[in-house]
CSV table of C-alpha atoms in Angstrom, one decimal:
chain,number,residue,atom,x,y,z
A,242,MET,CA,0.0,0.0,0.0
A,243,LYS,CA,1.4,3.4,-1.0
A,244,ILE,CA,0.8,6.7,0.7
A,245,VAL,CA,-1.2,9.0,-1.6
A,246,ASN,CA,-2.1,11.8,0.7
A,247,ILE,CA,-0.7,13.5,3.8
A,248,GLU,CA,-2.4,16.4,5.7
A,249,SER,CA,-1.4,18.2,8.9
A,250,PHE,CA,-3.6,20.3,11.1
A,251,PRO,CA,-1.9,22.8,13.5
A,252,ILE,CA,-4.2,22.8,16.5
A,253,ARG,CA,-4.5,25.4,19.3
A,254,VAL,CA,-6.8,24.7,22.2
A,255,SER,CA,-7.6,27.2,24.9
A,256,ASN,CA,-6.0,26.2,28.2
A,257,GLN,CA,-5.7,28.8,30.9
A,258,SER,CA,-4.9,26.6,33.8
A,259,ASP,CA,-1.3,26.0,35.1
A,260,LYS,CA,0.0,28.6,32.7
A,261,GLY,CA,-0.7,26.4,29.7
A,262,ARG,CA,1.2,23.4,30.9
A,263,LYS,CA,-1.7,21.1,32.0
A,264,ILE,CA,-2.9,18.7,29.3
A,265,ASP,CA,-6.7,18.8,28.7
A,266,THR,CA,-7.3,15.7,26.6
A,267,LYS,CA,-11.0,16.3,26.7
A,268,ASN,CA,-10.6,19.7,24.9
A,269,ILE,CA,-8.2,18.4,22.3
A,270,ASN,CA,-10.4,15.4,21.6
A,271,THR,CA,-13.6,17.5,21.3
A,272,ALA,CA,-11.7,20.0,19.1
A,273,MET,CA,-10.6,17.3,16.7
A,274,LEU,CA,-14.0,15.6,16.5
A,275,ALA,CA,-15.6,19.0,15.9
A,276,ASN,CA,-13.8,19.2,12.6
A,277,ASN,CA,-16.2,17.8,10.1
A,278,GLU,CA,-13.6,16.2,7.9
A,279,LEU,CA,-11.8,14.5,10.7
A,280,SER,CA,-15.0,13.0,12.2
A,281,GLU,CA,-16.4,12.0,8.7
A,282,LYS,CA,-13.1,10.2,7.9
A,283,ALA,CA,-13.1,8.5,11.3
A,284,ASP,CA,-16.7,7.4,10.8
A,285,SER,CA,-16.2,6.1,7.3
A,286,TYR,CA,-13.1,4.1,8.0
A,287,GLU,CA,-14.8,0.7,8.0
A,288,ALA,CA,-16.3,1.4,4.6
A,289,GLU,CA,-12.9,2.5,3.3
A,290,ASN,CA,-11.0,-0.5,4.7
A,291,LYS,CA,-12.4,-3.3,2.5
A,292,SER,CA,-9.5,-3.6,0.2
A,293,ASP,CA,-7.2,-6.6,0.1
A,294,THR,CA,-4.5,-5.9,2.7
A,295,LYS,CA,-1.9,-7.8,0.6
A,296,ARG,CA,-2.0,-5.0,-2.0
A,297,HIS,CA,0.8,-2.6,-2.4
A,298,LEU,CA,-0.2,0.3,0.0
A,299,GLU,CA,1.2,3.5,-1.5
A,300,VAL,CA,1.2,7.0,-0.1
A,301,LYS,CA,-0.9,9.0,-2.5
A,302,SER,CA,-0.6,12.7,-1.6
A,303,MET,CA,0.1,15.1,1.3
A,304,ASP,CA,-1.4,18.5,2.2
A,305,SER,CA,-0.9,20.8,5.1
A,306,TYR,CA,-3.1,23.6,6.4
A,307,GLU,CA,-3.7,25.5,9.7
A,308,THR,CA,-6.5,25.0,12.1
A,309,ILE,CA,-6.7,27.3,15.1
A,310,ILE,CA,-9.2,26.4,17.9
A,311,LYS,CA,-10.0,29.2,20.3
A,312,ASP,CA,-6.7,31.0,19.9
A,313,MET,CA,-5.8,32.9,23.1
A,314,GLY,CA,-3.2,34.9,21.2
A,315,GLU,CA,-0.7,35.3,24.0
A,316,TYR,CA,2.5,33.6,25.2
A,317,TYR,CA,4.4,34.1,28.3
A,318,ILE,CA,8.1,33.9,29.0
A,319,ASP,CA,9.3,32.1,32.1
A,320,ASP,CA,12.6,33.7,33.0
A,321,GLY,CA,13.4,31.5,35.9
A,322,SER,CA,16.7,29.5,36.2
A,323,ASN,CA,16.3,28.7,32.5
A,324,THR,CA,14.1,30.7,30.0
A,325,SER,CA,11.1,28.9,28.5
A,326,ILE,CA,8.3,30.1,26.3
A,327,TYR,CA,4.8,28.8,26.9
A,328,SER,CA,1.4,29.5,25.3
A,329,LYS,CA,-1.9,30.0,27.1
A,330,SER,CA,-3.4,27.6,24.5
A,331,HIS,CA,-2.7,24.0,23.9
A,332,GLU,CA,-1.0,23.5,20.6
A,333,THR,CA,-0.1,20.5,18.5
A,334,THR,CA,0.0,19.3,14.9
A,335,VAL,CA,-2.3,16.5,13.8
A,336,VAL,CA,-1.2,14.5,10.7
A,337,LYS,CA,-3.3,12.5,8.4
A,338,ILE,CA,-2.1,10.1,5.7
A,339,GLU,CA,-4.1,8.3,3.1
A,340,THR,CA,-3.1,5.2,1.1
A,341,ASP,CA,-4.0,4.3,-2.4
A,342,THR,CA,-6.5,1.8,-1.0
A,343,GLY,CA,-8.2,4.4,1.1
A,344,ILE,CA,-6.8,3.6,4.5
A,345,ILE,CA,-6.4,6.6,6.8
A,346,GLY,CA,-3.7,6.9,9.4
A,347,TRP,CA,-3.5,9.5,12.1
A,348,GLY,CA,-0.4,10.9,13.7
A,349,GLU,CA,0.7,13.9,15.9
A,350,ALA,CA,3.8,16.1,16.0
A,351,GLN,CA,4.2,17.8,19.3
A,352,SER,CA,4.5,21.5,18.4
A,353,PRO,CA,4.2,23.8,21.4
A,354,VAL,CA,4.0,27.6,20.7
A,355,SER,CA,4.2,27.2,16.9
A,356,PRO,CA,2.2,24.3,15.5
A,357,ASN,CA,2.2,25.8,12.0
A,358,THR,CA,6.0,25.3,11.9
A,359,SER,CA,5.7,21.5,11.9
A,360,ALA,CA,2.8,21.7,9.5
A,361,THR,CA,4.9,23.7,7.1
A,362,ILE,CA,7.8,21.3,7.3
A,363,ILE,CA,5.4,18.4,6.6
A,364,LYS,CA,4.0,20.2,3.6
A,365,ASP,CA,7.2,21.6,2.0
A,366,ILE,CA,9.7,18.9,2.9
A,367,VAL,CA,8.3,15.6,4.3
A,368,THR,CA,5.5,15.3,1.7
A,369,PRO,CA,7.7,15.1,-1.4
A,370,LEU,CA,9.9,12.7,0.4
A,371,THR,CA,7.1,10.4,1.4
A,372,ILE,CA,4.4,10.4,-1.3
A,373,GLY,CA,4.3,7.1,-3.3
A,374,LYS,CA,6.2,5.1,-0.6
A,375,ASN,CA,4.9,1.8,0.7
A,376,ILE,CA,3.7,2.1,4.2
A,377,PHE,CA,5.3,-1.2,5.1
A,378,ASP,CA,8.7,0.4,4.4
A,379,VAL,CA,8.1,2.6,7.5
A,380,GLU,CA,11.6,2.4,9.0
A,381,ALA,CA,13.2,3.1,5.6
A,382,ILE,CA,10.8,6.1,5.3
A,383,TRP,CA,11.8,7.4,8.7
A,384,HIS,CA,15.5,7.0,7.9
A,385,LYS,CA,15.3,8.7,4.5
A,386,ASN,CA,13.3,11.6,6.0
A,387,TYR,CA,15.8,11.9,8.8
A,388,THR,CA,18.9,12.0,6.7
A,389,ALA,CA,17.4,14.3,4.1
A,390,LYS,CA,18.2,17.4,6.2
A,391,ARG,CA,20.9,16.1,8.5
A,392,GLU,CA,23.8,17.6,6.5
A,393,ARG,CA,22.2,21.0,7.1
A,394,GLY,CA,22.1,20.5,10.8
A,395,HIS,CA,18.4,19.6,11.1
A,396,TYR,CA,18.9,16.4,13.3
A,397,THR,CA,16.5,17.5,16.1
A,398,GLY,CA,13.8,20.0,16.9
A,399,PHE,CA,10.8,20.9,14.7
A,400,TYR,CA,12.1,18.9,11.7
A,401,ILE,CA,12.3,15.7,13.6
A,402,ASP,CA,8.9,16.4,15.2
A,403,ALA,CA,7.4,16.7,11.7
A,404,ILE,CA,8.8,13.5,10.4
A,405,CYS,CA,7.8,11.7,13.6
A,406,GLY,CA,4.2,12.9,13.3
A,407,VAL,CA,4.1,11.3,9.8
A,408,ASP,CA,5.8,8.2,11.3
A,409,ILE,CA,3.0,7.8,13.8
A,410,ALA,CA,0.4,8.1,11.1
A,411,ILE,CA,2.1,5.5,9.0
A,412,TRP,CA,2.1,3.0,11.9
A,413,ASP,CA,-1.6,3.7,12.5
A,414,ALA,CA,-2.3,2.9,8.8
A,415,ILE,CA,-0.2,-0.3,9.1
A,416,GLY,CA,-2.2,-1.5,12.0
A,417,LYS,CA,-5.4,-0.9,10.2
A,418,ALA,CA,-4.1,-2.6,7.0
A,419,LEU,CA,-3.2,-5.7,9.1
A,420,ASN,CA,-6.3,-5.5,11.2
A,421,MET,CA,-4.4,-5.5,14.4
A,422,SER,CA,-3.2,-3.0,17.0
A,423,THR,CA,-0.2,-0.8,16.4
A,424,ALA,CA,1.6,-2.6,19.3
A,425,GLN,CA,1.1,-5.9,17.6
A,426,ALA,CA,2.2,-4.6,14.2
A,427,MET,CA,5.4,-3.3,15.8
A,428,GLY,CA,6.4,-6.6,17.2
A,429,GLY,CA,3.9,-7.7,19.8
A,430,ILE,CA,2.1,-6.9,23.1
A,431,HIS,CA,4.1,-7.3,26.3
A,432,ARG,CA,1.3,-6.4,28.7
A,433,ASN,CA,-2.4,-5.9,28.8
A,434,LYS,CA,-2.4,-3.0,31.3
A,435,VAL,CA,-0.3,0.2,31.5
A,436,SER,CA,0.4,2.0,34.8
A,437,LEU,CA,-0.1,5.8,34.7
A,438,TYR,CA,0.9,8.7,36.9
A,439,ASN,CA,-0.9,12.0,37.2
A,440,GLY,CA,0.9,15.4,36.9
A,441,ILE,CA,0.4,18.1,39.5
A,442,GLY,CA,2.1,21.4,40.2
A,443,GLY,CA,2.0,24.9,41.6
A,444,THR,CA,3.9,27.2,44.0
A,445,ILE,CA,1.8,27.0,47.2
A,446,PRO,CA,2.3,23.8,49.3
A,447,GLU,CA,-1.3,23.4,50.4
A,448,GLU,CA,-2.6,23.8,46.9
A,449,VAL,CA,-0.2,21.2,45.5
A,450,ALA,CA,-1.2,18.9,48.3
A,451,ASP,CA,-4.8,19.4,47.5
A,452,GLN,CA,-4.2,18.4,43.9
A,453,ALA,CA,-2.3,15.3,45.1
A,454,GLU,CA,-5.2,14.4,47.4
A,455,TRP,CA,-7.7,14.8,44.6
A,456,SER,CA,-5.6,12.6,42.3
A,457,VAL,CA,-5.5,9.9,44.9
A,458,SER,CA,-9.2,10.1,45.2
A,459,LYS,CA,-9.5,9.4,41.5
A,460,GLY,CA,-7.4,6.2,41.8
A,461,TYR,CA,-3.9,7.4,41.0
A,462,LYS,CA,-1.2,5.6,42.9
A,463,TYR,CA,1.6,7.6,41.4
A,464,LEU,CA,2.0,11.4,41.1
A,465,LYS,CA,4.6,13.6,39.6
A,466,MET,CA,5.1,17.2,40.9
A,467,HIS,CA,6.1,19.9,38.4
A,468,LEU,CA,8.0,22.5,40.4
A,469,LYS,CA,10.2,25.4,39.4
A,470,GLU,CA,11.2,26.7,42.8
A,471,ASP,CA,14.4,27.1,44.8
A,472,ILE,CA,15.6,24.2,47.0
A,473,ASP,CA,13.9,25.3,50.2
A,474,ASN,CA,10.5,25.9,48.6
A,475,THR,CA,10.8,22.7,46.6
A,476,ILE,CA,11.5,20.7,49.8
A,477,GLU,CA,8.6,22.4,51.6
A,478,ILE,CA,6.1,21.5,48.8
A,479,VAL,CA,7.3,17.9,48.4
A,480,THR,CA,7.2,17.4,52.2
A,481,LYS,CA,3.6,18.7,52.4
A,482,VAL,CA,2.5,16.4,49.5
A,483,ARG,CA,4.1,13.4,51.2
A,484,GLU,CA,2.5,14.2,54.5
A,485,ARG,CA,-0.9,14.5,52.8
A,486,VAL,CA,-0.9,11.3,50.7
A,487,GLY,CA,1.2,9.1,52.9
A,488,GLU,CA,3.9,6.6,52.1
A,489,SER,CA,1.8,4.3,50.0
A,490,ILE,CA,1.6,6.7,47.0
A,491,GLY,CA,4.6,6.9,44.7
A,492,LEU,CA,5.9,10.4,44.2
A,493,MET,CA,8.2,11.8,41.5
A,494,LEU,CA,9.5,15.3,41.0
A,495,ASP,CA,10.3,17.2,37.8
A,496,VAL,CA,12.3,20.4,38.3
A,497,HIS,CA,12.4,21.3,34.6
A,498,MET,CA,16.2,21.6,34.3
A,499,GLY,CA,16.2,24.2,37.0
A,500,PHE,CA,19.5,23.6,38.8
A,501,ASP,CA,23.2,23.5,38.1
A,502,THR,CA,25.1,20.3,39.0
A,503,PHE,CA,26.1,21.3,42.5
A,504,ASN,CA,22.6,22.4,43.5
A,505,ALA,CA,20.9,19.5,41.8
A,506,ILE,CA,23.0,17.1,44.0
A,507,LYS,CA,22.2,19.2,47.0
A,508,LEU,CA,18.4,19.0,46.3
A,509,GLY,CA,18.7,15.3,45.6
A,510,LYS,CA,20.3,14.6,48.9
A,511,GLU,CA,17.3,16.3,50.7
A,512,LEU,CA,14.8,14.4,48.5
A,513,GLU,CA,16.3,11.1,49.4
A,514,LYS,CA,14.9,11.6,52.9
A,515,ILE,CA,11.4,11.9,51.5
A,516,ASN,CA,11.3,8.6,49.5
A,517,LEU,CA,10.7,9.7,45.9
A,518,LEU,CA,10.8,7.3,42.9
A,519,TRP,CA,12.8,9.7,40.8
A,520,LEU,CA,14.1,13.2,40.3
A,521,GLU,CA,13.5,14.4,36.7
A,522,SER,CA,15.4,16.8,34.5
A,523,PRO,CA,17.5,18.2,37.3
A,524,SER,CA,19.9,20.3,35.2
A,525,ASP,CA,21.0,21.3,31.7
A,526,PRO,CA,20.2,18.2,29.5
A,527,ILE,CA,23.1,18.7,27.2
A,528,ASP,CA,25.7,18.7,30.0
A,529,ILE,CA,26.3,15.0,29.9
A,530,PRO,CA,29.3,15.1,32.4
A,531,GLY,CA,27.1,17.1,34.8
A,532,LEU,CA,24.3,14.6,34.6
A,533,CYS,CA,26.7,11.8,35.1
A,534,GLU,CA,28.0,13.5,38.3
A,535,ILE,CA,24.5,13.9,39.6
A,536,SER,CA,23.6,10.3,38.9
A,537,ARG,CA,26.8,9.0,40.6
A,538,SER,CA,26.3,11.2,43.6
A,539,LEU,CA,22.7,10.2,44.4
A,540,ASP,CA,20.9,7.0,45.4
A,541,LEU,CA,17.7,8.7,44.1
A,542,PRO,CA,17.1,7.6,40.4
A,543,ILE,CA,17.4,10.3,37.8
A,544,ALA,CA,14.9,10.4,35.0
A,545,ASN,CA,15.5,12.4,31.8
A,546,GLY,CA,15.2,12.4,28.0
A,547,GLU,CA,12.0,14.2,27.0
A,548,TRP,CA,14.1,16.5,24.9
A,549,THR,CA,15.8,13.7,22.9
A,550,ARG,CA,14.4,12.6,19.6
A,551,THR,CA,16.6,9.9,18.0
A,552,LYS,CA,18.7,6.9,18.9
A,553,TYR,CA,21.8,8.9,17.8
A,554,GLU,CA,21.4,11.2,20.8
A,555,MET,CA,21.1,8.3,23.2
A,556,ARG,CA,24.3,6.4,22.6
A,557,GLU,CA,26.6,8.6,24.8
A,558,ILE,CA,23.9,9.0,27.4
A,559,PHE,CA,23.4,5.3,27.9
A,560,GLU,CA,27.0,4.4,27.6
A,561,LYS,CA,28.0,6.9,30.4
A,562,ARG,CA,24.9,6.2,32.5
A,563,ALA,CA,24.0,9.8,32.5
A,564,TYR,CA,20.6,8.9,34.0
A,565,ASP,CA,18.7,5.9,35.2
A,566,ILE,CA,15.3,6.2,33.5
A,567,SER,CA,14.7,7.2,29.9
A,568,MET,CA,11.7,9.3,29.0
A,569,PRO,CA,11.2,9.5,25.2
A,570,ASP,CA,8.2,11.5,24.0
A,571,ILE,CA,6.5,9.7,21.2
A,572,ALA,CA,5.2,12.9,19.6
A,573,ARG,CA,8.9,13.9,19.3
A,574,THR,CA,10.5,10.5,18.5
A,575,GLY,CA,7.8,8.9,16.5
A,576,LEU,CA,7.0,5.2,17.1
A,577,THR,CA,10.0,4.1,15.0
A,578,GLY,CA,12.4,6.3,16.9
A,579,GLY,CA,10.8,5.5,20.3
A,580,LYS,CA,11.2,1.7,19.6
A,581,GLN,CA,14.8,2.2,18.6
A,582,ILE,CA,15.5,4.1,21.9
A,583,ALA,CA,13.8,1.4,23.9
A,584,THR,CA,15.8,-1.3,22.3
A,585,ILE,CA,19.1,0.4,23.0
A,586,ALA,CA,18.0,1.2,26.6
A,587,GLU,CA,17.2,-2.5,27.1
A,588,LEU,CA,20.9,-3.3,26.4
A,589,TYR,CA,21.8,-1.2,29.4
A,590,ASN,CA,18.9,-2.4,31.6
A,591,ILE,CA,17.4,1.1,31.6
A,592,PRO,CA,13.6,1.3,31.9
A,593,ILE,CA,11.4,3.5,29.8
A,594,SER,CA,8.8,5.9,31.2
A,595,PRO,CA,7.2,7.6,28.1
A,596,HIS,CA,6.9,11.4,28.4
A,597,VAL,CA,3.5,12.9,27.3
A,598,GLY,CA,4.1,16.5,28.4
A,599,GLY,CA,2.3,18.4,25.7
A,600,GLY,CA,0.6,15.8,23.6
A,601,GLY,CA,-3.0,15.6,22.4
A,602,ILE,CA,-5.3,12.7,22.1
A,603,VAL,CA,-3.5,11.1,19.1
A,604,SER,CA,0.0,11.1,20.7
A,605,ILE,CA,-1.5,9.8,23.9
A,606,ALA,CA,-3.1,6.9,22.0
A,607,ALA,CA,0.2,6.3,20.2
A,608,THR,CA,2.1,6.3,23.5
A,609,LEU,CA,-0.3,3.8,24.9
A,610,GLN,CA,0.5,1.5,22.0
A,611,TYR,CA,4.2,2.1,22.5
A,612,SER,CA,3.9,1.3,26.2
A,613,LEU,CA,2.2,-2.0,25.5
A,614,GLY,CA,4.8,-3.0,22.9
A,615,ILE,CA,8.2,-2.6,24.6
A,616,PRO,CA,9.6,-5.0,27.2
A,617,ASN,CA,11.3,-2.4,29.4
A,618,PHE,CA,8.3,-0.2,30.1
A,619,LEU,CA,8.0,1.3,33.6
A,620,ILE,CA,5.1,3.8,33.8
A,621,MET,CA,3.4,6.3,31.4
A,622,GLU,CA,2.8,10.0,32.0
A,623,HIS,CA,-0.7,11.4,32.1
A,624,SER,CA,-2.4,14.6,33.2
A,625,GLU,CA,-6.0,15.3,34.1
């Protein structure tokens, strides 16, 4: 089956809570289903999928256009220990491919702040590289798309996000062509259930503890705190949450690369007294020697990797044991890249905890399939 059509939809969903960081999957799902073409294509899939799956499935064509849903029109700059730009909306790029036999595949490229960037890359670069290709050559497609811009320095960032959104869509089409789940198509299902943790955050100890208590009431046994505070305030919040939920709930902490090596170790020593499952993104992610020093200095496991996109970035990290838990984000790695990272991690006995920080409903579904289909899965991120 050849790919005959590819479309991408930059999506922006209003999200005023938690300064735009909280994922509202209900909103993104409703927004997508509200699009007439999306819902009609989803409803008509059974009618379209009557062709012989043994046929050559070819990519037919690709298109890209922008869809903005309740655009808030504002960004904010976080000038804390490291500068980050966030939007008050939830933004992502949804990708649709169509084969010559009428099978539709859906993907998503995580595109915070500028979803039209990924959509433009898909339209102008990835489309001519992918049209006419057999969907069962999915890894070859990923590799060709990756190498096409590597000599110009585009081996991470928006370009990789774009090709990975298409990769997810191709895998979705493959599963439909074979009448099986994506996890089965990628090599098999390793488990029937996936453990999740809920994300919470804030600056006031009592309010973060309230979120934790609410999450536990909904059945979550694992919680991750998103904090961008100094050491003293961080410890105060984490201590309050631990007191509120007790020792039976697993707690993790993401400090969003907020410390230098010395202070990350100092924070980690204090956190070891509170019994956390991991400390996430403690410092500059490209400072591999610094991350190695943090990992060696602490008994507390270090989790990291949401910023990485390919297996090529992971070799040195795994060889040097820069961190203990790898966190690929499938909307940045694609399913092909994510599977490659998991395979390499398995060689070093490193577990995988997929990151789903800014993903919409399509990437969440893809990450669920990924979590079912790798042997070294630990736990999956989620946010209510």
